[in-house]
Amino acid sequence: MGSPTKRPNILMVMADQLAPHFTGAYEHALVRTPAMDSLVERGARFDSAYCPSPLCAPSRFAMMAGQPVSAIGAWDNGAEFPASIPTLAHYLRLSGYRTTLSGKMHFVGPDQLHGFERRLTTDIYPADFAWTPEWESYDDRIDKWYHGMDSLAEAGLASATYQIDYDEEVGFAAVRHLYDMARDTDERPFFLVASFIHPHDPYVARPEWWNLYDHDHIDLPDVPPHHSLDPHTRRIRRAVQAESVGYDEAGCRNARHAYYANTSYFDSWVGALLGVLTETGQIDDTVVIVTSDHGDMLGDRGTWFKMSFFERSARVPLIMAGPDIVQRAVPNACSLLDLLPTLLDIGGGGRPWPELAAVPAGRSLWESAAGGRDPVDETTCEYMAEMTTHPMFMIRRGRHKYMHCDTDPPLLYDLEADPLERDNLAEDPDHADLVSGFAAEVTERWDSNAIRERVLASQRTRQLLQAAMAAGDRVSWDYAPARDAANEYVRNHMDWNVVGPRYHLPALG
């Protein structure tokens, strides 16, 4: 099946740290996500979609570039995303799209656009090298920016937080932009990314979202015995203070309650954006994609947040609905790496792709979304950030997931028989051939020693540069959106009889 014959608009709505397991759209018994549900009812739901790396910036950079973390040096949350790397936004611009970003993308470095023509808001996280980890002192906790058990101790209700403030701005700007696209005489299709921070911790929700849920009904995770935990999970538990500070059942229940509430809050913005598309007559001409950069363990294995290849950390929701997309559940393993070729197929209008600087690491998912058969059922994931000293790799193929790190014993899980990933089959003689095959594939795909040296060299350089940038006068890379207030609304050099009708929806006359 080819691309849509007409190039549709594309709206991509991103959450932050949203595991599909905790959404109604993916059949959680409690969590209410009516807007995402409505997309599933008329679109394609990908049931085995993964992030390229279970951390914010690396996942987003790899998604934007269509290249894995190790190919572009997107090691961690303090790694630069070079301006010389083409992104899906660049390619869609070359295909004739208007490209706009509202919200978070966690770009690190002086280029804060990366192919977007317009950026409507600032980011919520720093754009410099301050969040660079240090593998040579990997066990040191950096209290300024590591997650900790304070997220559970503070979990609950609030009227306002910095995350609520931010998402209100992101949503407002995205809604207004959709109205602007509807009344604009420019006939080019648009590509709008609305990227929110919720339900990312801290787990704090406004009362109207908290009150959607009965606190006593909040489900709690099943935590396996500590001795059965793999080494990386133990490292994460130490680093996030789950073992030193700890948490109790009340904190766990509060955190999950607020996470569910904030998932419904995020979903409400999905609904608001869909409402504007419907109201302005653009819904039938727009492909809508809902996803996240990674998930949240949310207490599974006694750990929290992400940084792990286990399902609740590495899986992401991926829902597509719009012209030529059929209603179906797609079981094949896939990744955010696949979005670049998918979007090029969606935006191609049957025409060849623009000349690509590099072969995309992923594959187009358009065939699956449009009702065809995808013969591929595999993807990979990488992790080179904090809480390890060596690169970590994951291969998901069919029903099996294999995880490798040079310092740790291998992990192999059968996700059909063991969806909670409790039974490591790597030492099972019946799976010896499968394990040896995966191990050989890891060696063939990745040069772990060479990647480690690249990571260490990058960390040392960035730490030096950050120290220098902190000395003397500070020059910020953080994005500050420009507004042309002299030409907004009604001004003396404008004709009211022209301005009024131009802003009016539906059009007058």
Short mmCIF file of C-alpha atoms in Angstrom, two decimals:
data_model
loop_
_atom_site.label_atom_id
_atom_site.label_comp_id
_atom_site.label_asym_id
_atom_site.label_seq_id
_atom_site.Cartn_x
_atom_site.Cartn_y
_atom_site.Cartn_z
CA MET A 1 0.00 0.00 0.00
CA GLY A 2 1.44 3.37 -0.98
CA SER A 3 1.25 6.77 0.65
CA PRO A 4 -2.04 8.65 0.95
CA THR A 5 -2.87 10.18 -2.45
CA LYS A 6 -3.44 13.55 -0.79
CA ARG A 7 -0.91 14.91 1.65
CA PRO A 8 -2.74 15.23 4.99
CA ASN A 9 -1.97 17.51 7.89
CA ILE A 10 -0.09 15.74 10.68
CA LEU A 11 -0.69 16.37 14.39
CA MET A 12 1.63 14.51 16.74
CA VAL A 13 0.76 14.72 20.44
CA MET A 14 3.49 13.55 22.83
CA ALA A 15 3.31 12.72 26.50
CA ASP A 16 6.38 12.40 28.71
CA GLN A 17 7.01 9.17 30.63
CA LEU A 18 3.67 7.60 29.71
CA ALA A 19 3.63 3.79 29.74
CA PRO A 20 0.82 2.37 27.58
CA HIS A 21 0.03 -0.14 30.32
CA PHE A 22 -1.47 2.70 32.37
CA THR A 23 -4.00 3.98 29.81
CA GLY A 24 -7.55 3.04 29.08
CA ALA A 25 -6.62 3.04 25.41
CA TYR A 26 -4.42 0.00 26.16
CA GLU A 27 -7.12 -1.55 28.35
CA HIS A 28 -6.09 -0.58 31.87
CA ALA A 29 -9.15 -1.24 34.03
CA LEU A 30 -9.05 2.09 35.89
CA VAL A 31 -7.32 4.80 33.87
CA ARG A 32 -9.62 7.03 31.86
CA THR A 33 -8.36 8.19 28.48
CA PRO A 34 -11.49 8.90 26.42
CA ALA A 35 -9.72 10.94 23.73
CA MET A 36 -7.07 8.28 23.14
CA ASP A 37 -9.85 5.66 23.24
CA SER A 38 -11.65 7.52 20.45
CA LEU A 39 -8.52 7.38 18.29
CA VAL A 40 -8.16 3.64 18.93
CA GLU A 41 -11.80 3.16 17.89
CA ARG A 42 -11.06 4.61 14.44
CA GLY A 43 -7.33 4.03 14.03
CA ALA A 44 -4.32 1.76 14.48
CA ARG A 45 -2.99 0.91 17.93
CA PHE A 46 0.57 -0.44 17.97
CA ASP A 47 0.81 -2.89 20.85
CA SER A 48 4.58 -3.46 20.92
CA ALA A 49 6.05 0.00 20.29
CA TYR A 50 9.31 0.88 22.07
CA CYS A 51 11.43 3.94 22.63
CA PRO A 52 14.93 4.05 21.09
CA SER A 53 16.36 4.69 24.57
CA PRO A 54 14.53 4.78 27.93
CA LEU A 55 15.44 8.38 28.75
CA CYS A 56 13.96 11.70 27.60
CA ALA A 57 16.54 13.43 25.39
CA PRO A 58 18.15 10.34 23.80
CA SER A 59 14.76 8.94 22.87
CA ARG A 60 13.58 12.22 21.36
CA PHE A 61 16.81 12.85 19.44
CA ALA A 62 16.78 9.34 17.98
CA MET A 63 13.11 9.70 17.07
CA MET A 64 13.72 13.04 15.35
CA ALA A 65 16.78 11.76 13.45
CA GLY A 66 15.46 8.30 12.67
CA GLN A 67 18.84 7.01 13.86
CA PRO A 68 19.82 5.08 17.01
CA VAL A 69 21.48 6.76 19.97
CA SER A 70 24.90 5.29 19.19
CA ALA A 71 24.83 6.64 15.62
CA ILE A 72 24.24 10.26 16.62
CA GLY A 73 25.94 10.42 20.04
CA ALA A 74 22.68 11.06 21.91
CA TRP A 75 24.03 9.39 25.01
CA ASP A 76 22.09 11.04 27.82
CA ASN A 77 20.06 14.06 28.92
CA GLY A 78 23.11 16.32 28.66
CA ALA A 79 24.28 15.23 25.20
CA GLU A 80 24.19 17.72 22.34
CA PHE A 81 21.89 17.13 19.40
CA PRO A 82 24.05 18.50 16.56
CA ALA A 83 22.48 20.91 14.08
CA SER A 84 24.12 18.97 11.24
CA ILE A 85 21.83 15.95 11.74
CA PRO A 86 18.73 16.04 9.51
CA THR A 87 15.44 15.40 11.29
CA LEU A 88 11.95 14.40 10.31
CA ALA A 89 11.04 18.11 10.55
CA HIS A 90 13.70 18.99 7.96
CA TYR A 91 12.44 16.31 5.60
CA LEU A 92 8.80 17.33 5.99
CA ARG A 93 9.77 20.94 5.24
CA LEU A 94 11.43 19.71 2.06
CA SER A 95 8.18 17.89 1.27
CA GLY A 96 6.22 21.14 1.53
CA TYR A 97 4.98 21.06 5.12
CA ARG A 98 4.74 23.93 7.59
CA THR A 99 6.49 22.59 10.70
CA THR A 100 5.73 23.80 14.23
CA LEU A 101 6.66 22.65 17.73
CA SER A 102 4.71 23.51 20.86
CA GLY A 103 6.26 22.20 24.05
CA LYS A 104 9.06 19.95 25.17
CA MET A 105 11.65 18.31 22.96
CA HIS A 106 14.63 18.60 25.32
CA PHE A 107 16.99 19.81 22.59
CA VAL A 108 20.51 20.23 24.02
CA GLY A 109 22.76 22.69 22.22
CA PRO A 110 22.47 26.06 20.49
CA ASP A 111 20.12 24.80 17.75
CA GLN A 112 16.70 24.82 19.37
CA LEU A 113 14.65 24.31 16.20
CA HIS A 114 16.13 21.30 14.37
CA GLY A 115 13.96 21.74 11.31
CA PHE A 116 10.87 23.30 12.90
CA GLU A 117 10.04 26.64 11.28
CA ARG A 118 8.34 27.86 14.41
CA ARG A 119 8.55 27.01 18.07
CA LEU A 120 5.65 28.36 20.12
CA THR A 121 6.95 27.87 23.67
CA THR A 122 10.17 27.56 25.58
CA ASP A 123 11.35 24.15 26.75
CA ILE A 124 10.95 22.98 30.33
CA TYR A 125 14.46 21.51 30.80
CA PRO A 126 17.94 23.06 30.33
CA ALA A 127 19.59 23.16 26.93
CA ASP A 128 23.20 23.02 28.16
CA PHE A 129 25.50 20.21 29.34
CA ALA A 130 24.58 20.45 33.04
CA TRP A 131 22.90 17.03 33.11
CA THR A 132 25.95 15.11 31.90
CA PRO A 133 26.47 11.89 33.88
CA GLU A 134 29.91 10.58 34.84
CA TRP A 135 30.53 6.90 34.28
CA GLU A 136 33.86 7.13 36.09
CA SER A 137 31.87 7.96 39.24
CA TYR A 138 28.63 6.25 38.25
CA ASP A 139 27.49 5.50 41.80
CA ASP A 140 27.55 9.15 42.90
CA ARG A 141 24.09 10.64 43.22
CA ILE A 142 23.59 14.12 41.73
CA ASP A 143 20.82 15.49 43.91
CA LYS A 144 20.30 18.54 41.70
CA TRP A 145 18.75 16.51 38.89
CA TYR A 146 18.46 12.81 39.70
CA HIS A 147 15.02 11.45 40.46
CA GLY A 148 14.48 10.51 44.08
CA MET A 149 11.95 9.26 46.55
CA ASP A 150 10.89 12.84 47.24
CA SER A 151 8.66 12.34 44.17
CA LEU A 152 6.72 9.78 46.18
CA ALA A 153 6.87 11.66 49.47
CA GLU A 154 5.36 14.74 47.76
CA ALA A 155 2.83 12.83 45.66
CA GLY A 156 -0.70 14.13 45.91
CA LEU A 157 -2.73 17.21 45.02
CA ALA A 158 -1.83 20.79 44.18
CA SER A 159 -3.52 23.72 42.50
CA ALA A 160 -0.42 24.55 40.48
CA THR A 161 3.03 23.15 39.76
CA TYR A 162 5.68 24.09 37.25
CA GLN A 163 4.54 21.13 35.13
CA ILE A 164 0.90 22.24 35.17
CA ASP A 165 1.94 25.79 34.29
CA TYR A 166 4.02 24.46 31.41
CA ASP A 167 1.40 22.15 29.94
CA GLU A 168 -1.28 24.83 30.12
CA GLU A 169 1.00 27.03 28.01
CA VAL A 170 1.81 24.22 25.59
CA GLY A 171 -1.84 23.28 25.13
CA PHE A 172 -3.04 26.86 24.73
CA ALA A 173 -0.38 27.60 22.11
CA ALA A 174 -1.14 24.41 20.18
CA VAL A 175 -4.90 25.07 20.21
CA ARG A 176 -4.42 28.61 18.95
CA HIS A 177 -2.03 27.38 16.27
CA LEU A 178 -4.64 24.93 14.96
CA TYR A 179 -7.11 27.79 14.70
CA ASP A 180 -4.45 29.82 12.86
CA MET A 181 -3.87 26.97 10.42
CA ALA A 182 -7.61 26.80 9.74
CA ARG A 183 -7.91 30.50 8.89
CA ASP A 184 -4.61 30.77 7.03
CA THR A 185 -4.82 31.10 3.25
CA ASP A 186 -1.59 29.09 2.89
CA GLU A 187 -2.69 25.79 1.36
CA ARG A 188 0.40 23.83 2.43
CA PRO A 189 -0.34 21.04 4.94
CA PHE A 190 0.92 21.46 8.49
CA PHE A 191 2.99 19.30 10.81
CA LEU A 192 2.39 20.27 14.43
CA VAL A 193 4.00 18.57 17.41
CA ALA A 194 2.31 19.31 20.75
CA SER A 195 4.60 17.85 23.40
CA PHE A 196 3.50 17.85 27.05
CA ILE A 197 5.44 17.07 30.26
CA HIS A 198 2.72 15.05 32.03
CA PRO A 199 2.42 12.44 33.47
CA HIS A 200 6.19 12.69 34.24
CA ASP A 201 6.99 12.88 37.94
CA PRO A 202 6.70 14.64 40.38
CA TYR A 203 3.42 12.83 40.86
CA VAL A 204 1.21 15.80 41.66
CA ALA A 205 -2.24 16.41 40.15
CA ARG A 206 -4.93 19.06 40.28
CA PRO A 207 -8.02 18.08 42.31
CA GLU A 208 -10.39 17.68 39.35
CA TRP A 209 -8.14 14.99 37.86
CA TRP A 210 -7.27 13.37 41.18
CA ASN A 211 -10.97 13.11 42.02
CA LEU A 212 -11.66 11.04 38.91
CA TYR A 213 -10.29 8.07 40.84
CA ASP A 214 -11.22 6.32 44.07
CA HIS A 215 -8.02 6.28 46.07
CA ASP A 216 -8.79 2.88 47.60
CA HIS A 217 -9.15 1.35 44.15
CA ILE A 218 -5.69 2.32 42.92
CA ASP A 219 -3.88 -0.89 42.04
CA LEU A 220 -0.43 -1.54 43.47
CA PRO A 221 2.51 -3.23 41.75
CA ASP A 222 3.60 -6.76 42.42
CA VAL A 223 7.22 -6.51 43.62
CA PRO A 224 9.41 -9.62 43.26
CA PRO A 225 11.92 -10.55 45.98
CA HIS A 226 14.99 -8.34 46.09
CA HIS A 227 17.38 -11.26 45.53
CA SER A 228 15.73 -11.97 42.18
CA LEU A 229 16.37 -8.48 40.80
CA ASP A 230 18.91 -8.03 38.01
CA PRO A 231 22.02 -5.86 38.63
CA HIS A 232 20.82 -2.85 36.63
CA THR A 233 17.51 -2.71 38.49
CA ARG A 234 19.47 -2.76 41.75
CA ARG A 235 21.64 0.10 40.46
CA ILE A 236 18.54 2.12 39.62
CA ARG A 237 16.99 1.38 43.02
CA ARG A 238 20.15 2.64 44.75
CA ALA A 239 20.40 5.76 42.60
CA VAL A 240 16.77 6.81 43.02
CA GLN A 241 16.98 6.18 46.79
CA ALA A 242 14.47 3.32 46.77
CA GLU A 243 16.86 1.36 48.99
CA SER A 244 18.31 4.15 51.16
CA VAL A 245 15.32 6.45 51.70
CA GLY A 246 12.68 3.99 50.63
CA TYR A 247 8.94 4.40 50.34
CA ASP A 248 5.84 2.89 51.88
CA GLU A 249 2.56 1.62 50.48
CA ALA A 250 0.87 4.99 51.05
CA GLY A 251 3.52 6.80 49.00
CA CYS A 252 3.26 4.20 46.26
CA ARG A 253 -0.53 4.49 46.12
CA ASN A 254 -0.37 8.31 46.09
CA ALA A 255 2.17 8.30 43.27
CA ARG A 256 0.16 5.91 41.12
CA HIS A 257 -3.06 7.80 41.84
CA ALA A 258 -1.51 11.08 40.71
CA TYR A 259 0.06 9.40 37.67
CA TYR A 260 -3.34 8.09 36.59
CA ALA A 261 -4.84 11.53 37.19
CA ASN A 262 -2.14 13.23 35.14
CA THR A 263 -2.57 10.70 32.36
CA SER A 264 -6.22 11.75 32.19
CA TYR A 265 -5.07 15.38 32.22
CA PHE A 266 -2.78 14.72 29.25
CA ASP A 267 -5.63 12.92 27.51
CA SER A 268 -7.83 15.98 28.02
CA TRP A 269 -5.40 17.99 25.89
CA VAL A 270 -5.55 15.29 23.22
CA GLY A 271 -9.30 15.74 23.31
CA ALA A 272 -9.05 19.53 23.14
CA LEU A 273 -6.84 19.37 20.05
CA LEU A 274 -9.14 16.84 18.40
CA GLY A 275 -12.03 19.15 19.21
CA VAL A 276 -10.40 22.07 17.41
CA LEU A 277 -9.65 19.90 14.37
CA THR A 278 -13.32 18.85 14.29
CA GLU A 279 -14.66 22.36 14.86
CA THR A 280 -12.50 23.84 12.11
CA GLY A 281 -13.24 21.12 9.58
CA GLN A 282 -9.69 19.76 9.56
CA ILE A 283 -10.24 16.39 11.25
CA ASP A 284 -10.83 14.44 8.03
CA ASP A 285 -7.65 15.85 6.50
CA THR A 286 -5.35 15.24 9.48
CA VAL A 287 -3.38 12.20 10.59
CA VAL A 288 -3.23 12.24 14.40
CA ILE A 289 -0.43 10.40 16.21
CA VAL A 290 -0.26 10.00 20.00
CA THR A 291 2.89 8.68 21.64
CA SER A 292 5.43 9.23 24.43
CA ASP A 293 9.22 9.31 24.73
CA HIS A 294 9.32 6.35 27.18
CA GLY A 295 7.33 4.86 30.04
CA ASP A 296 7.48 4.69 33.84
CA MET A 297 8.18 1.62 35.99
CA LEU A 298 5.73 3.06 38.53
CA GLY A 299 6.80 0.67 41.27
CA ASP A 300 7.25 -2.48 39.19
CA ARG A 301 10.33 -4.35 40.47
CA GLY A 302 10.37 -1.88 43.36
CA THR A 303 11.76 0.86 41.15
CA TRP A 304 10.45 4.00 39.55
CA PHE A 305 10.80 6.29 36.54
CA LYS A 306 12.63 4.85 33.49
CA MET A 307 16.25 3.99 32.52
CA SER A 308 15.38 0.31 32.10
CA PHE A 309 14.55 -2.04 29.21
CA PHE A 310 11.66 -3.63 31.11
CA GLU A 311 8.27 -3.16 29.51
CA ARG A 312 6.84 -0.36 31.63
CA SER A 313 9.95 1.73 31.09
CA ALA A 314 10.77 0.98 27.44
CA ARG A 315 7.32 0.56 25.89
CA VAL A 316 5.42 3.58 24.57
CA PRO A 317 1.88 4.17 23.39
CA LEU A 318 1.63 4.62 19.63
CA ILE A 319 -1.78 5.35 18.13
CA MET A 320 -2.47 6.65 14.62
CA ALA A 321 -5.80 7.75 13.19
CA GLY A 322 -6.82 9.70 10.11
CA PRO A 323 -7.23 9.44 6.35
CA ASP A 324 -6.62 5.93 4.93
CA ILE A 325 -5.79 4.47 8.39
CA VAL A 326 -7.86 1.45 9.39
CA GLN A 327 -9.09 0.39 12.80
CA ARG A 328 -6.84 -2.41 14.04
CA ALA A 329 -4.37 -3.53 16.71
CA VAL A 330 -0.86 -4.10 15.36
CA PRO A 331 1.13 -6.70 17.34
CA ASN A 332 4.50 -6.29 15.60
CA ALA A 333 7.44 -4.89 17.56
CA CYS A 334 8.35 -1.40 16.36
CA SER A 335 9.95 1.79 17.63
CA LEU A 336 9.90 5.58 17.57
CA LEU A 337 12.83 5.12 15.16
CA ASP A 338 10.16 4.08 12.66
CA LEU A 339 8.36 7.43 12.78
CA LEU A 340 10.68 9.22 10.34
CA PRO A 341 10.06 6.85 7.41
CA THR A 342 6.39 6.59 8.42
CA LEU A 343 5.91 10.35 8.34
CA LEU A 344 7.68 10.57 5.01
CA ASP A 345 5.25 8.02 3.62
CA ILE A 346 2.30 9.91 5.12
CA GLY A 347 3.54 13.26 3.81
CA GLY A 348 4.70 12.03 0.42
CA GLY A 349 1.37 12.14 -1.36
CA GLY A 350 2.55 9.26 -3.51
CA ARG A 351 5.73 11.10 -4.47
CA PRO A 352 9.30 9.87 -3.84
CA TRP A 353 10.90 10.80 -0.56
CA PRO A 354 13.27 13.78 -0.52
CA GLU A 355 16.92 12.82 -0.82
CA LEU A 356 17.92 11.37 2.55
CA ALA A 357 21.25 12.06 4.22
CA ALA A 358 21.31 8.55 5.69
CA VAL A 359 19.28 5.38 5.40
CA PRO A 360 16.63 5.43 8.17
CA ALA A 361 17.34 2.93 10.92
CA GLY A 362 13.66 2.09 11.16
CA ARG A 363 10.96 1.05 8.74
CA SER A 364 7.74 2.73 7.69
CA LEU A 365 4.69 1.69 9.68
CA TRP A 366 2.29 3.10 7.10
CA GLU A 367 1.59 -0.34 5.64
CA SER A 368 0.47 -1.58 9.06
CA ALA A 369 -1.58 1.55 9.76
CA ALA A 370 -3.35 1.28 6.39
CA GLY A 371 -4.35 -2.34 6.92
CA GLY A 372 -1.49 -4.19 5.24
CA ARG A 373 0.84 -6.82 6.56
CA ASP A 374 4.21 -5.99 8.09
CA PRO A 375 6.64 -8.92 7.76
CA VAL A 376 9.00 -7.36 10.33
CA ASP A 377 8.48 -8.04 14.04
CA GLU A 378 11.58 -6.70 15.74
CA THR A 379 13.29 -3.59 17.06
CA THR A 380 16.26 -2.55 19.20
CA CYS A 381 16.89 -0.21 22.09
CA GLU A 382 20.08 1.29 23.58
CA TYR A 383 21.00 2.90 26.89
CA MET A 384 24.23 4.81 27.60
CA ALA A 385 23.25 7.24 30.37
CA GLU A 386 23.45 7.29 34.18
CA MET A 387 23.47 4.29 36.52
CA THR A 388 25.69 2.13 34.34
CA THR A 389 29.36 2.10 33.34
CA HIS A 390 28.96 0.26 30.05
CA PRO A 391 26.58 0.45 27.10
CA MET A 392 23.37 -1.53 27.37
CA PHE A 393 21.51 -3.09 24.43
CA MET A 394 18.12 -4.68 23.87
CA ILE A 395 16.72 -6.73 20.99
CA ARG A 396 13.00 -7.44 20.80
CA ARG A 397 12.09 -10.03 18.18
CA GLY A 398 8.75 -11.79 18.07
CA ARG A 399 7.81 -12.99 21.53
CA HIS A 400 11.34 -12.70 22.97
CA LYS A 401 13.29 -9.82 24.46
CA TYR A 402 17.05 -10.05 25.04
CA MET A 403 19.07 -7.56 27.14
CA HIS A 404 22.85 -7.25 27.27
CA CYS A 405 25.43 -5.27 29.22
CA ASP A 406 29.10 -6.26 29.46
CA THR A 407 29.04 -6.02 33.27
CA ASP A 408 25.79 -7.94 33.82
CA PRO A 409 24.48 -11.43 33.15
CA PRO A 410 22.22 -11.63 30.08
CA LEU A 411 18.44 -11.45 30.38
CA LEU A 412 15.95 -13.22 28.12
CA TYR A 413 12.18 -13.09 28.49
CA ASP A 414 9.27 -14.67 26.67
CA LEU A 415 6.75 -11.82 26.69
CA GLU A 416 3.83 -13.97 25.61
CA ALA A 417 4.24 -16.52 28.40
CA ASP A 418 5.68 -14.05 30.92
CA PRO A 419 4.41 -10.50 30.30
CA LEU A 420 5.66 -9.27 33.69
CA GLU A 421 9.21 -10.46 32.83
CA ARG A 422 9.76 -12.44 35.99
CA ASP A 423 11.34 -15.59 34.53
CA ASN A 424 14.82 -15.00 33.07
CA LEU A 425 15.38 -17.75 30.50
CA ALA A 426 19.02 -16.90 29.82
CA GLU A 427 20.24 -19.76 32.03
CA ASP A 428 17.62 -22.22 30.83
CA PRO A 429 19.29 -25.03 28.81
CA ASP A 430 16.22 -25.26 26.59
CA HIS A 431 16.91 -21.71 25.40
CA ALA A 432 20.70 -21.99 25.05
CA ASP A 433 20.70 -21.75 21.26
CA LEU A 434 18.41 -18.71 21.33
CA VAL A 435 20.62 -16.99 23.92
CA SER A 436 23.84 -17.69 22.02
CA GLY A 437 22.24 -16.40 18.82
CA PHE A 438 21.18 -13.15 20.49
CA ALA A 439 24.63 -12.78 22.09
CA ALA A 440 26.32 -13.19 18.72
CA GLU A 441 23.94 -10.64 17.20
CA VAL A 442 24.77 -8.08 19.89
CA THR A 443 28.48 -8.48 19.12
CA GLU A 444 27.79 -8.09 15.40
CA ARG A 445 25.51 -5.07 15.77
CA TRP A 446 27.44 -3.11 18.38
CA ASP A 447 31.11 -2.61 19.29
CA SER A 448 30.52 -2.14 23.01
CA ASN A 449 34.13 -1.20 23.86
CA ALA A 450 34.32 1.42 21.12
CA ILE A 451 30.97 2.91 22.12
CA ARG A 452 32.07 3.06 25.75
CA GLU A 453 35.20 5.00 24.81
CA ARG A 454 33.08 7.45 22.79
CA VAL A 455 30.74 7.93 25.75
CA LEU A 456 33.60 8.54 28.19
CA ALA A 457 35.29 11.02 25.84
CA SER A 458 32.02 12.88 25.35
CA GLN A 459 31.36 13.05 29.09
CA ARG A 460 34.82 14.45 29.83
CA THR A 461 34.53 17.09 27.11
CA ARG A 462 31.04 18.18 28.12
CA GLN A 463 31.98 18.42 31.79
CA LEU A 464 34.89 20.68 30.87
CA LEU A 465 32.69 22.84 28.63
CA GLN A 466 29.95 23.11 31.25
CA ALA A 467 32.47 24.25 33.85
CA ALA A 468 33.77 26.89 31.44
CA MET A 469 30.26 28.06 30.52
CA ALA A 470 29.46 28.49 34.23
CA ALA A 471 32.45 30.83 34.69
CA GLY A 472 32.08 34.51 33.87
CA ASP A 473 29.06 35.85 31.99
CA ARG A 474 26.49 33.17 31.30
CA VAL A 475 25.12 32.78 27.79
CA SER A 476 22.03 30.58 27.67
CA TRP A 477 20.98 28.22 24.89
CA ASP A 478 17.48 27.94 26.36
CA TYR A 479 14.85 28.78 23.78
CA ALA A 480 12.94 32.03 24.18
CA PRO A 481 10.01 32.26 21.74
CA ALA A 482 9.80 35.55 19.87
CA ARG A 483 6.49 37.39 19.61
CA ASP A 484 5.73 40.09 17.10
CA ALA A 485 3.33 41.97 19.36
CA ALA A 486 3.26 44.99 17.02
CA ASN A 487 1.44 42.86 14.43
CA GLU A 488 -0.86 40.85 16.70
CA TYR A 489 -4.58 41.43 17.16
CA VAL A 490 -5.50 45.04 16.18
CA ARG A 491 -2.92 47.80 15.67
CA ASN A 492 -3.08 51.34 14.27
CA HIS A 493 -1.46 50.41 10.96
CA MET A 494 -4.15 47.76 10.33
CA ASP A 495 -7.57 48.11 8.77
CA TRP A 496 -10.16 46.76 11.20
CA ASN A 497 -12.38 45.75 8.28
CA VAL A 498 -9.55 43.46 7.11
CA VAL A 499 -8.30 42.23 10.47
CA GLY A 500 -11.69 41.28 11.89
CA PRO A 501 -12.74 38.95 9.05
CA ARG A 502 -9.24 37.43 8.85
CA TYR A 503 -9.46 36.21 12.46
CA HIS A 504 -13.08 35.06 12.17
CA LEU A 505 -13.84 31.33 12.06
CA PRO A 506 -15.83 30.29 10.16
CA ALA A 507 -14.89 32.78 7.47
CA LEU A 508 -17.29 35.68 6.97
CA GLY A 509 -18.99 36.25 3.67
#
